[in-house]
CSV table of N, CA and C in Angstrom, one decimal:
chain,number,residue,atom,x,y,z
A,1,UNK,N,29.8,-10.7,-36.9
A,1,UNK,CA,28.5,-10.9,-37.5
A,1,UNK,C,27.4,-10.5,-36.5
A,2,UNK,N,27.7,-10.8,-35.2
A,2,UNK,CA,26.7,-10.4,-34.1
A,2,UNK,C,26.6,-8.9,-34.0
A,3,UNK,N,27.8,-8.3,-34.2
A,3,UNK,CA,27.8,-6.8,-34.1
A,3,UNK,C,27.0,-6.2,-35.2
A,4,UNK,N,27.0,-6.7,-36.4
A,4,UNK,CA,26.2,-6.1,-37.5
A,4,UNK,C,24.7,-6.3,-37.2
A,5,UNK,N,24.3,-7.5,-36.7
A,5,UNK,CA,22.9,-7.7,-36.4
A,5,UNK,C,22.5,-6.8,-35.3
A,6,UNK,N,23.3,-6.6,-34.3
A,6,UNK,CA,23.0,-5.7,-33.2
A,6,UNK,C,22.8,-4.3,-33.7
A,7,UNK,N,23.7,-3.8,-34.6
A,7,UNK,CA,23.5,-2.5,-35.1
A,7,UNK,C,22.3,-2.4,-36.0
A,8,UNK,N,22.0,-3.4,-36.8
A,8,UNK,CA,20.8,-3.4,-37.6
A,8,UNK,C,19.5,-3.4,-36.7
A,9,UNK,N,19.5,-4.2,-35.6
A,9,UNK,CA,18.4,-4.2,-34.7
A,9,UNK,C,18.2,-2.8,-34.0
A,10,UNK,N,19.3,-2.2,-33.6
A,10,UNK,CA,19.2,-0.9,-33.0
A,10,UNK,C,18.6,0.1,-34.0
A,11,UNK,N,19.0,0.1,-35.2
A,11,UNK,CA,18.5,1.0,-36.3
A,11,UNK,C,17.0,0.7,-36.5
A,12,UNK,N,16.7,-0.5,-36.6
A,12,UNK,CA,15.3,-0.9,-36.8
A,12,UNK,C,14.4,-0.4,-35.7
A,13,UNK,N,14.9,-0.7,-34.4
A,13,UNK,CA,14.1,-0.2,-33.3
A,13,UNK,C,14.0,1.3,-33.2
A,14,UNK,N,15.0,2.0,-33.6
A,14,UNK,CA,15.0,3.4,-33.6
A,14,UNK,C,14.0,4.0,-34.6
A,15,UNK,N,14.0,3.4,-35.8
A,15,UNK,CA,13.1,3.8,-36.8
A,15,UNK,C,11.6,3.4,-36.4
A,16,UNK,N,11.4,2.3,-35.8
A,16,UNK,CA,10.1,1.9,-35.3
A,16,UNK,C,9.6,2.9,-34.2
A,17,UNK,N,10.5,3.2,-33.3
A,17,UNK,CA,10.2,4.2,-32.3
A,17,UNK,C,9.8,5.5,-32.8
A,18,UNK,N,10.6,6.0,-33.8
A,18,UNK,CA,10.4,7.3,-34.4
A,18,UNK,C,9.0,7.2,-35.2
A,19,UNK,N,8.8,6.1,-35.9
A,19,UNK,CA,7.5,6.0,-36.6
A,19,UNK,C,6.3,6.1,-35.7
A,20,UNK,N,6.4,5.4,-34.6
A,20,UNK,CA,5.3,5.4,-33.6
A,20,UNK,C,5.1,6.8,-33.1
A,21,UNK,N,6.2,7.5,-32.8
A,21,UNK,CA,6.1,8.8,-32.3
A,21,UNK,C,5.6,9.8,-33.3
A,22,UNK,N,6.0,9.7,-34.6
A,22,UNK,CA,5.5,10.5,-35.7
A,22,UNK,C,4.0,10.3,-35.9
A,23,UNK,N,3.6,9.0,-35.9
A,23,UNK,CA,2.2,8.7,-36.1
A,23,UNK,C,1.3,9.3,-34.9
A,24,UNK,N,1.8,9.1,-33.7
A,24,UNK,CA,1.0,9.6,-32.6
A,24,UNK,C,1.0,11.2,-32.6
A,25,UNK,N,2.1,11.8,-33.0
A,25,UNK,CA,2.1,13.3,-33.2
A,25,UNK,C,1.1,13.7,-34.2
A,26,UNK,N,1.0,13.0,-35.3
A,26,UNK,CA,0.1,13.4,-36.4
A,26,UNK,C,-1.4,13.2,-36.0
A,27,UNK,N,-1.6,12.1,-35.2
A,27,UNK,CA,-3.0,11.8,-34.7
A,27,UNK,C,-3.4,13.0,-33.8
A,28,UNK,N,-2.5,13.4,-32.9
A,28,UNK,CA,-2.7,14.4,-32.0
A,28,UNK,C,-3.0,15.7,-32.7
A,29,UNK,N,-2.2,16.1,-33.7
A,29,UNK,CA,-2.4,17.3,-34.4
A,29,UNK,C,-3.7,17.2,-35.2
A,30,UNK,N,-4.1,16.1,-35.8
A,30,UNK,CA,-5.3,15.9,-36.5
A,30,UNK,C,-6.5,16.1,-35.6
A,31,UNK,N,-6.4,15.7,-34.4
A,31,UNK,CA,-7.5,15.9,-33.4
A,31,UNK,C,-7.6,17.3,-33.0
A,32,UNK,N,-6.5,18.0,-33.0
A,32,UNK,CA,-6.5,19.5,-32.7
A,32,UNK,C,-7.2,20.2,-33.8
A,33,UNK,N,-7.0,19.8,-35.0
A,33,UNK,CA,-7.7,20.4,-36.2
A,33,UNK,C,-9.2,20.2,-36.1
A,34,UNK,N,-9.6,18.9,-35.7
A,34,UNK,CA,-11.0,18.6,-35.6
A,34,UNK,C,-11.6,19.4,-34.4
A,35,UNK,N,-10.9,19.5,-33.3
A,35,UNK,CA,-11.4,20.2,-32.2
A,35,UNK,C,-11.6,21.7,-32.5
A,36,UNK,N,-10.6,22.2,-33.2
A,36,UNK,CA,-10.7,23.6,-33.6
A,36,UNK,C,-11.8,23.9,-34.5
A,37,UNK,N,-12.1,23.0,-35.5
A,37,UNK,CA,-13.2,23.1,-36.4
A,37,UNK,C,-14.5,23.0,-35.6
A,38,UNK,N,-14.6,22.2,-34.6
A,38,UNK,CA,-15.8,22.0,-33.8
A,38,UNK,C,-16.1,23.4,-33.2
A,39,UNK,N,-15.1,24.1,-32.7
A,39,UNK,CA,-15.3,25.4,-32.2
A,39,UNK,C,-15.9,26.4,-33.2
A,40,UNK,N,-15.4,26.4,-34.4
A,40,UNK,CA,-15.9,27.2,-35.5
A,40,UNK,C,-17.4,26.8,-35.7
A,41,UNK,N,-17.6,25.5,-35.8
A,41,UNK,CA,-18.9,25.0,-36.1
A,41,UNK,C,-19.9,25.4,-35.0
A,42,UNK,N,-19.5,25.4,-33.8
A,42,UNK,CA,-20.4,25.8,-32.7
A,42,UNK,C,-20.8,27.3,-32.9
A,43,UNK,N,-19.8,28.1,-33.2
A,43,UNK,CA,-20.2,29.6,-33.4
A,43,UNK,C,-21.1,29.8,-34.6
A,44,UNK,N,-20.8,29.0,-35.7
A,44,UNK,CA,-21.7,29.1,-36.9
A,44,UNK,C,-23.1,28.7,-36.5
A,45,UNK,N,-23.2,27.6,-35.7
A,45,UNK,CA,-24.5,27.2,-35.2
A,45,UNK,C,-25.2,28.2,-34.3
A,46,UNK,N,-24.4,28.9,-33.5
A,46,UNK,CA,-25.0,30.0,-32.6
A,46,UNK,C,-25.6,31.1,-33.5
A,47,UNK,N,-24.8,31.4,-34.5
A,47,UNK,CA,-25.3,32.5,-35.4
A,47,UNK,C,-26.6,32.0,-36.1
A,48,UNK,N,-26.6,30.8,-36.6
A,48,UNK,CA,-27.8,30.2,-37.2
A,48,UNK,C,-29.0,30.2,-36.3
A,49,UNK,N,-28.7,30.0,-35.0
A,49,UNK,CA,-29.8,30.0,-34.1
A,49,UNK,C,-30.4,31.3,-33.8
A,50,UNK,N,-29.6,32.4,-34.0
A,50,UNK,CA,-30.1,33.8,-33.8
A,50,UNK,C,-31.0,34.2,-35.0
A,51,UNK,N,-30.7,33.7,-36.1
A,51,UNK,CA,-31.4,34.2,-37.3
A,51,UNK,C,-32.9,34.1,-37.3
A,52,UNK,N,-33.5,33.0,-36.9
A,52,UNK,CA,-35.0,33.0,-37.0
A,52,UNK,C,-35.6,34.2,-36.2
A,53,UNK,N,-35.1,34.5,-35.0
A,53,UNK,CA,-35.6,35.6,-34.2
A,53,UNK,C,-35.4,36.9,-35.0
A,54,UNK,N,-34.2,37.1,-35.6
A,54,UNK,CA,-33.9,38.3,-36.3
A,54,UNK,C,-34.9,38.4,-37.5
A,55,UNK,N,-35.0,37.3,-38.3
A,55,UNK,CA,-35.9,37.3,-39.4
A,55,UNK,C,-37.3,37.7,-39.0
A,56,UNK,N,-37.8,37.1,-38.0
A,56,UNK,CA,-39.2,37.3,-37.5
A,56,UNK,C,-39.4,38.8,-37.1
A,57,UNK,N,-38.4,39.4,-36.5
A,57,UNK,CA,-38.5,40.8,-36.1
A,57,UNK,C,-38.5,41.6,-37.3
A,58,UNK,N,-37.6,41.4,-38.3
A,58,UNK,CA,-37.6,42.2,-39.5
A,58,UNK,C,-38.9,42.0,-40.3
A,59,UNK,N,-39.4,40.8,-40.4
A,59,UNK,CA,-40.7,40.5,-41.1
A,59,UNK,C,-41.8,41.5,-40.6
A,60,UNK,N,-41.9,41.7,-39.3
A,60,UNK,CA,-42.9,42.5,-38.8
A,60,UNK,C,-42.9,44.0,-39.2
A,61,UNK,N,-41.7,44.5,-39.6
A,61,UNK,CA,-41.5,45.9,-40.0
A,61,UNK,C,-41.3,46.1,-41.4
A,62,UNK,N,-40.6,45.2,-42.0
A,62,UNK,CA,-40.1,45.3,-43.4
A,62,UNK,C,-40.9,44.4,-44.3
A,63,UNK,N,-42.2,44.6,-44.5
A,63,UNK,CA,-43.0,43.7,-45.2
A,63,UNK,C,-42.7,43.7,-46.7
A,64,UNK,N,-42.1,44.8,-47.2
A,64,UNK,CA,-41.7,44.9,-48.6
A,64,UNK,C,-40.4,44.3,-48.9
A,65,UNK,N,-39.7,43.7,-48.0
A,65,UNK,CA,-38.3,43.2,-48.2
A,65,UNK,C,-38.3,41.7,-48.0
A,66,UNK,N,-39.3,41.0,-48.5
A,66,UNK,CA,-39.4,39.6,-48.3
A,66,UNK,C,-38.3,38.8,-49.1
A,67,UNK,N,-37.8,39.4,-50.2
A,67,UNK,CA,-36.7,38.7,-50.9
A,67,UNK,C,-35.4,38.6,-50.0
A,68,UNK,N,-35.1,39.7,-49.3
A,68,UNK,CA,-33.9,39.7,-48.4
A,68,UNK,C,-34.1,38.8,-47.3
A,69,UNK,N,-35.3,38.8,-46.7
A,69,UNK,CA,-35.6,37.9,-45.6
A,69,UNK,C,-35.5,36.4,-46.0
A,70,UNK,N,-36.1,36.1,-47.2
A,70,UNK,CA,-36.0,34.8,-47.8
A,70,UNK,C,-34.6,34.3,-48.1
A,71,UNK,N,-33.8,35.3,-48.5
A,71,UNK,CA,-32.4,34.9,-48.8
A,71,UNK,C,-31.6,34.5,-47.6
A,72,UNK,N,-31.9,35.2,-46.5
A,72,UNK,CA,-31.3,34.9,-45.2
A,72,UNK,C,-31.8,33.5,-44.7
A,73,UNK,N,-33.1,33.3,-44.8
A,73,UNK,CA,-33.6,32.0,-44.4
A,73,UNK,C,-33.0,30.8,-45.3
A,74,UNK,N,-32.9,31.1,-46.6
A,74,UNK,CA,-32.4,30.0,-47.4
A,74,UNK,C,-30.9,29.7,-47.1
A,75,UNK,N,-30.2,30.8,-46.9
A,75,UNK,CA,-28.7,30.7,-46.6
A,75,UNK,C,-28.6,29.9,-45.3
A,76,UNK,N,-29.4,30.2,-44.3
A,76,UNK,CA,-29.3,29.5,-43.0
A,76,UNK,C,-29.6,28.1,-43.2
A,77,UNK,N,-30.6,27.7,-44.0
A,77,UNK,CA,-30.9,26.3,-44.3
A,77,UNK,C,-29.8,25.6,-44.9
A,78,UNK,N,-29.1,26.3,-45.8
A,78,UNK,CA,-27.9,25.7,-46.5
A,78,UNK,C,-26.8,25.4,-45.4
A,79,UNK,N,-26.6,26.4,-44.5
A,79,UNK,CA,-25.6,26.2,-43.5
A,79,UNK,C,-25.9,25.0,-42.6
A,80,UNK,N,-27.1,24.9,-42.2
A,80,UNK,CA,-27.5,23.9,-41.3
A,80,UNK,C,-27.5,22.5,-42.0
A,81,UNK,N,-27.7,22.5,-43.3
A,81,UNK,CA,-27.7,21.2,-44.1
A,81,UNK,C,-26.4,20.8,-44.6
A,82,UNK,N,-25.4,21.7,-44.5
A,82,UNK,CA,-24.0,21.4,-45.0
A,82,UNK,C,-23.4,20.3,-44.1
A,83,UNK,N,-22.7,19.4,-44.7
A,83,UNK,CA,-22.1,18.3,-43.9
A,83,UNK,C,-20.6,18.4,-43.9
A,84,UNK,N,-19.9,18.8,-45.0
A,84,UNK,CA,-18.5,18.9,-45.0
A,84,UNK,C,-18.0,20.3,-44.6
A,85,UNK,N,-16.8,20.5,-44.2
A,85,UNK,CA,-16.2,21.8,-43.8
A,85,UNK,C,-16.3,22.7,-45.0
A,86,UNK,N,-16.0,22.2,-46.2
A,86,UNK,CA,-16.0,23.1,-47.4
A,86,UNK,C,-17.4,23.6,-47.7
A,87,UNK,N,-18.4,22.7,-47.5
A,87,UNK,CA,-19.8,23.1,-47.7
A,87,UNK,C,-20.2,24.2,-46.7
A,88,UNK,N,-19.8,24.0,-45.5
A,88,UNK,CA,-20.2,24.9,-44.4
A,88,UNK,C,-19.5,26.3,-44.7
A,89,UNK,N,-18.3,26.3,-45.1
A,89,UNK,CA,-17.6,27.5,-45.5
A,89,UNK,C,-18.3,28.3,-46.6
A,90,UNK,N,-18.7,27.6,-47.6
A,90,UNK,CA,-19.5,28.2,-48.7
A,90,UNK,C,-20.8,28.7,-48.2
A,91,UNK,N,-21.5,27.9,-47.4
A,91,UNK,CA,-22.8,28.3,-46.9
A,91,UNK,C,-22.7,29.5,-45.9
A,92,UNK,N,-21.6,29.5,-45.2
A,92,UNK,CA,-21.3,30.7,-44.3
A,92,UNK,C,-21.1,31.9,-45.1
A,93,UNK,N,-20.4,31.9,-46.2
A,93,UNK,CA,-20.2,33.0,-47.0
A,93,UNK,C,-21.5,33.6,-47.5
A,94,UNK,N,-22.3,32.7,-48.0
A,94,UNK,CA,-23.7,33.0,-48.5
A,94,UNK,C,-24.5,33.7,-47.4
A,95,UNK,N,-24.5,33.1,-46.2
A,95,UNK,CA,-25.2,33.6,-45.1
A,95,UNK,C,-24.7,35.0,-44.7
A,96,UNK,N,-23.4,35.2,-44.6
A,96,UNK,CA,-22.9,36.5,-44.3
A,96,UNK,C,-23.3,37.6,-45.3
A,97,UNK,N,-23.3,37.2,-46.5
A,97,UNK,CA,-23.7,38.2,-47.6
A,97,UNK,C,-25.2,38.5,-47.4
A,98,UNK,N,-26.0,37.5,-47.2
A,98,UNK,CA,-27.5,37.8,-47.0
A,98,UNK,C,-27.8,38.6,-45.8
A,99,UNK,N,-27.1,38.3,-44.7
A,99,UNK,CA,-27.2,39.0,-43.5
A,99,UNK,C,-26.8,40.5,-43.6
A,100,UNK,N,-25.7,40.7,-44.3
A,100,UNK,CA,-25.3,42.1,-44.6
A,100,UNK,C,-26.4,42.8,-45.4
A,101,UNK,N,-27.0,42.2,-46.4
A,101,UNK,CA,-28.0,42.9,-47.1
A,101,UNK,C,-29.2,43.2,-46.2
A,102,UNK,N,-29.6,42.2,-45.4
A,102,UNK,CA,-30.7,42.4,-44.5
A,102,UNK,C,-30.5,43.5,-43.5
A,103,UNK,N,-29.3,43.6,-43.0
A,103,UNK,CA,-29.0,44.6,-42.0
A,103,UNK,C,-28.9,46.0,-42.7
A,104,UNK,N,-28.5,46.1,-43.9
A,104,UNK,CA,-28.5,47.3,-44.7
A,104,UNK,C,-29.9,47.8,-44.9
A,105,UNK,N,-30.8,46.9,-45.2
A,105,UNK,CA,-32.2,47.2,-45.5
A,105,UNK,C,-32.9,47.7,-44.2
A,106,UNK,N,-32.5,47.2,-43.1
A,106,UNK,CA,-33.1,47.6,-41.8
A,106,UNK,C,-32.8,49.1,-41.6
A,107,UNK,N,-31.8,49.7,-42.2
A,107,UNK,CA,-31.5,51.1,-42.0
A,107,UNK,C,-32.7,52.0,-42.6
A,108,UNK,N,-33.5,51.4,-43.5
A,108,UNK,CA,-34.6,52.1,-44.1
A,108,UNK,C,-35.8,52.1,-43.2
A,109,UNK,N,-35.8,51.4,-42.1
A,109,UNK,CA,-37.0,51.3,-41.3
A,109,UNK,C,-36.6,51.8,-39.8
A,110,UNK,N,-36.9,53.1,-39.6
A,110,UNK,CA,-36.5,53.6,-38.2
A,110,UNK,C,-37.2,52.9,-37.1
A,111,UNK,N,-38.5,52.5,-37.3
A,111,UNK,CA,-39.2,51.8,-36.2
A,111,UNK,C,-38.5,50.5,-35.9
A,112,UNK,N,-38.0,49.8,-36.9
A,112,UNK,CA,-37.3,48.5,-36.7
A,112,UNK,C,-36.0,48.8,-36.0
A,113,UNK,N,-35.3,49.8,-36.4
A,113,UNK,CA,-34.0,50.1,-35.7
A,113,UNK,C,-34.2,50.5,-34.2
A,114,UNK,N,-35.4,51.0,-33.9
A,114,UNK,CA,-35.7,51.4,-32.5
A,114,UNK,C,-36.2,50.3,-31.7
A,115,UNK,N,-36.6,49.2,-32.3
A,115,UNK,CA,-37.1,48.1,-31.6
A,115,UNK,C,-36.1,47.4,-30.7
A,116,UNK,N,-36.4,47.3,-29.4
A,116,UNK,CA,-35.5,46.8,-28.4
A,116,UNK,C,-35.1,45.3,-28.7
A,117,UNK,N,-36.0,44.5,-29.2
A,117,UNK,CA,-35.7,43.1,-29.5
A,117,UNK,C,-34.7,43.1,-30.7
A,118,UNK,N,-34.9,44.0,-31.7
A,118,UNK,CA,-34.0,44.0,-32.9
A,118,UNK,C,-32.6,44.5,-32.4
A,119,UNK,N,-32.5,45.5,-31.6
A,119,UNK,CA,-31.2,46.0,-31.1
A,119,UNK,C,-30.5,44.9,-30.3
A,120,UNK,N,-31.3,44.1,-29.5
A,120,UNK,CA,-30.6,43.1,-28.7
A,120,UNK,C,-30.1,42.0,-29.6
A,121,UNK,N,-30.9,41.6,-30.7
A,121,UNK,CA,-30.4,40.6,-31.6
A,121,UNK,C,-29.2,41.1,-32.4
A,122,UNK,N,-29.2,42.4,-32.7
A,122,UNK,CA,-28.0,42.9,-33.4
A,122,UNK,C,-26.8,42.8,-32.5
A,123,UNK,N,-26.9,43.1,-31.2
A,123,UNK,CA,-25.8,43.0,-30.3
A,123,UNK,C,-25.3,41.5,-30.2
A,124,UNK,N,-26.2,40.6,-30.1
A,124,UNK,CA,-25.9,39.2,-30.0
A,124,UNK,C,-25.2,38.8,-31.3
A,125,UNK,N,-25.7,39.2,-32.4
A,125,UNK,CA,-25.1,38.9,-33.7
A,125,UNK,C,-23.7,39.4,-33.9
A,126,UNK,N,-23.5,40.7,-33.4
A,126,UNK,CA,-22.2,41.3,-33.5
A,126,UNK,C,-21.2,40.5,-32.6
A,127,UNK,N,-21.6,40.1,-31.4
A,127,UNK,CA,-20.8,39.3,-30.5
A,127,UNK,C,-20.5,37.9,-31.2
A,128,UNK,N,-21.4,37.4,-31.8
A,128,UNK,CA,-21.2,36.0,-32.4
A,128,UNK,C,-20.3,36.2,-33.6
A,129,UNK,N,-20.4,37.2,-34.4
A,129,UNK,CA,-19.5,37.4,-35.5
A,129,UNK,C,-18.1,37.6,-35.0
A,130,UNK,N,-17.9,38.2,-33.9
A,130,UNK,CA,-16.5,38.3,-33.3
A,130,UNK,C,-16.0,37.0,-32.9
A,131,UNK,N,-16.9,36.2,-32.3
A,131,UNK,CA,-16.5,34.8,-31.8
A,131,UNK,C,-16.2,33.9,-33.0
A,132,UNK,N,-16.9,34.1,-34.1
A,132,UNK,CA,-16.6,33.4,-35.3
A,132,UNK,C,-15.3,33.7,-35.9
A,133,UNK,N,-15.0,35.0,-35.9
A,133,UNK,CA,-13.7,35.5,-36.4
A,133,UNK,C,-12.5,34.9,-35.5
A,134,UNK,N,-12.7,34.9,-34.2
A,134,UNK,CA,-11.6,34.3,-33.3
A,134,UNK,C,-11.5,32.8,-33.6
A,135,UNK,N,-12.6,32.1,-33.7
A,135,UNK,CA,-12.6,30.7,-33.9
A,135,UNK,C,-11.9,30.4,-35.2
A,136,UNK,N,-12.3,31.2,-36.3
A,136,UNK,CA,-11.6,31.0,-37.6
A,136,UNK,C,-10.1,31.2,-37.5
A,137,UNK,N,-9.7,32.2,-36.8
A,137,UNK,CA,-8.3,32.5,-36.7
A,137,UNK,C,-7.6,31.3,-36.0
A,138,UNK,N,-8.2,30.9,-34.9
A,138,UNK,CA,-7.6,29.8,-34.1
A,138,UNK,C,-7.5,28.5,-35.0
A,139,UNK,N,-8.6,28.2,-35.7
A,139,UNK,CA,-8.7,27.1,-36.6
A,139,UNK,C,-7.6,27.1,-37.6
A,140,UNK,N,-7.4,28.3,-38.3
A,140,UNK,CA,-6.4,28.4,-39.4
A,140,UNK,C,-5.0,28.3,-38.8
A,141,UNK,N,-4.8,28.7,-37.6
A,141,UNK,CA,-3.4,28.6,-37.0
A,141,UNK,C,-3.1,27.1,-36.7
A,142,UNK,N,-4.1,26.3,-36.3
A,142,UNK,CA,-3.9,24.9,-36.0
A,142,UNK,C,-3.7,24.2,-37.4
A,143,UNK,N,-4.5,24.6,-38.4
A,143,UNK,CA,-4.4,24.0,-39.7
A,143,UNK,C,-3.0,24.3,-40.3
A,144,UNK,N,-2.5,25.5,-40.1
A,144,UNK,CA,-1.2,25.8,-40.6
A,144,UNK,C,-0.1,24.9,-40.0
A,145,UNK,N,-0.2,24.7,-38.7
A,145,UNK,CA,0.8,23.9,-38.0
A,145,UNK,C,0.7,22.5,-38.4
A,146,UNK,N,-0.5,22.0,-38.5
A,146,UNK,CA,-0.7,20.6,-39.0
A,146,UNK,C,-0.2,20.4,-40.4
A,147,UNK,N,-0.6,21.3,-41.3
A,147,UNK,CA,-0.2,21.1,-42.7
A,147,UNK,C,1.3,21.2,-42.9
A,148,UNK,N,1.9,22.1,-42.1
A,148,UNK,CA,3.4,22.2,-42.2
A,148,UNK,C,4.1,20.9,-41.7
A,149,UNK,N,3.5,20.3,-40.7
A,149,UNK,CA,4.0,19.1,-40.2
A,149,UNK,C,3.9,17.9,-41.2
A,150,UNK,N,2.7,17.8,-41.8
A,150,UNK,CA,2.6,16.6,-42.7
A,150,UNK,C,3.3,16.9,-44.0
A,151,UNK,N,3.7,18.1,-44.3
A,151,UNK,CA,4.4,18.3,-45.6
A,151,UNK,C,5.9,18.3,-45.4
A,152,UNK,N,6.4,18.2,-44.1
A,152,UNK,CA,7.8,18.2,-43.8
A,152,UNK,C,8.4,16.8,-43.9
A,153,UNK,N,9.6,16.8,-44.5
A,153,UNK,CA,10.3,15.5,-44.5
A,153,UNK,C,11.0,15.2,-43.2
A,154,UNK,N,10.9,14.1,-42.7
A,154,UNK,CA,10.5,12.8,-43.3
A,154,UNK,C,9.0,12.5,-42.9
A,155,UNK,N,8.4,13.4,-42.1
A,155,UNK,CA,7.0,13.1,-41.6
A,155,UNK,C,6.1,12.9,-42.8
A,156,UNK,N,6.3,13.6,-43.9
A,156,UNK,CA,5.4,13.5,-45.0
A,156,UNK,C,5.3,12.1,-45.6
A,157,UNK,N,6.4,11.4,-45.5
A,157,UNK,CA,6.4,10.0,-45.9
A,157,UNK,C,5.4,9.2,-45.1
A,158,UNK,N,5.5,9.3,-43.8
A,158,UNK,CA,4.6,8.6,-42.9
A,158,UNK,C,3.1,9.1,-43.0
A,159,UNK,N,3.0,10.4,-43.2
A,159,UNK,CA,1.7,11.0,-43.3
A,159,UNK,C,0.9,10.4,-44.5
A,160,UNK,N,1.6,10.3,-45.6
A,160,UNK,CA,1.0,9.7,-46.8
A,160,UNK,C,0.7,8.2,-46.6
A,161,UNK,N,1.6,7.5,-46.0
A,161,UNK,CA,1.3,6.1,-45.7
A,161,UNK,C,0.1,5.8,-44.8
A,162,UNK,N,0.0,6.7,-43.8
A,162,UNK,CA,-1.0,6.5,-42.8
A,162,UNK,C,-2.3,7.3,-43.2
A,163,UNK,N,-2.3,7.9,-44.3
A,163,UNK,CA,-3.6,8.5,-44.8
A,163,UNK,C,-3.9,9.9,-44.2
A,164,UNK,N,-2.9,10.6,-43.8
A,164,UNK,CA,-3.1,12.0,-43.3
A,164,UNK,C,-3.0,13.0,-44.5
A,165,UNK,N,-4.0,13.8,-44.6
A,165,UNK,CA,-4.0,14.8,-45.7
A,165,UNK,C,-4.1,16.2,-45.2
A,166,UNK,N,-3.8,17.1,-46.1
A,166,UNK,CA,-3.9,18.5,-45.8
A,166,UNK,C,-5.3,18.9,-45.3
A,167,UNK,N,-5.3,19.7,-44.2
A,167,UNK,CA,-6.6,20.3,-43.8
A,167,UNK,C,-6.9,21.5,-44.6
A,168,UNK,N,-8.1,21.9,-44.7
A,168,UNK,CA,-8.6,23.0,-45.5
A,168,UNK,C,-8.6,24.3,-44.6
A,169,UNK,N,-8.0,25.3,-45.1
A,169,UNK,CA,-8.1,26.6,-44.4
A,169,UNK,C,-9.6,27.2,-44.5
A,170,UNK,N,-10.0,27.9,-43.5
A,170,UNK,CA,-11.3,28.6,-43.6
A,170,UNK,C,-11.0,30.0,-44.1
A,171,UNK,N,-11.3,30.1,-45.4
A,171,UNK,CA,-11.1,31.4,-46.1
A,171,UNK,C,-12.4,32.0,-46.4
A,172,UNK,N,-12.5,33.3,-46.1
A,172,UNK,CA,-13.7,34.1,-46.5
A,172,UNK,C,-13.7,34.3,-48.0
A,173,UNK,N,-15.0,34.2,-48.5
A,173,UNK,CA,-15.2,34.5,-49.9
A,173,UNK,C,-14.8,36.0,-50.1
A,174,UNK,N,-14.4,36.4,-51.3
A,174,UNK,CA,-14.0,37.7,-51.6
A,174,UNK,C,-15.1,38.8,-51.3
A,175,UNK,N,-16.4,38.4,-51.4
A,175,UNK,CA,-17.5,39.3,-51.1
A,175,UNK,C,-17.8,39.3,-49.6
A,176,UNK,N,-17.2,38.5,-48.8
A,176,UNK,CA,-17.6,38.4,-47.4
A,176,UNK,C,-16.4,38.6,-46.5
A,177,UNK,N,-15.4,39.3,-46.9
A,177,UNK,CA,-14.2,39.5,-46.1
A,177,UNK,C,-14.5,40.2,-44.8
A,178,UNK,N,-15.6,41.0,-44.7
A,178,UNK,CA,-15.9,41.7,-43.5
A,178,UNK,C,-17.2,41.2,-43.0
A,179,UNK,N,-17.4,41.2,-41.6
A,179,UNK,CA,-18.6,40.8,-41.0
A,179,UNK,C,-19.7,41.9,-41.4
A,180,UNK,N,-20.9,41.4,-41.3
A,180,UNK,CA,-22.0,42.4,-41.6
A,180,UNK,C,-21.9,43.6,-40.7
A,181,UNK,N,-22.1,44.8,-41.2
A,181,UNK,CA,-22.1,46.0,-40.3
A,181,UNK,C,-23.3,46.0,-39.5
A,182,UNK,N,-23.2,46.1,-38.2
A,182,UNK,CA,-24.3,46.2,-37.3
A,182,UNK,C,-24.3,47.6,-36.7
A,183,UNK,N,-25.3,48.4,-37.1
A,183,UNK,CA,-25.4,49.8,-36.7
A,183,UNK,C,-26.7,50.0,-36.0
A,184,UNK,N,-26.6,51.0,-35.1
A,184,UNK,CA,-27.9,51.4,-34.4
A,184,UNK,C,-28.3,52.8,-34.8
């Protein structure tokens, strides 16, 4: 009888140890997802911070293009006001589209294209777009690892019990698969 209790105790302790380990692993992976999203969010904020200067520069040259300028300003406001990751992704898509239109319009204004401030802002914007792409890729890799872990048996049982849910991939909208073209 003692032997059966001892075996049961060992099994219970092993399951408890595994449960604690699985939980701690999920917490760690969840924190990696959050940290990776924070990097994406930082780059989105950087781009949003560049936009007022770009808009003001364009306003001085492209007085007949106020609709495009307003679309960029509105999209920026949506991005800054978004609270959830999904809302930020949608606002980012809208901002990318509006920026693309604004930069295409700038092609019609040679004096604007020649403006040193505008060129500098375009360079910064291009660099920021690259950083956003890298951050998105890194975020999606972390999300893939996390989602695979919480969907795998037997971890999926504990993930559900402890309230871990799938993380959302950062997917570009079909109209914004490419960064805005920045040309000189």
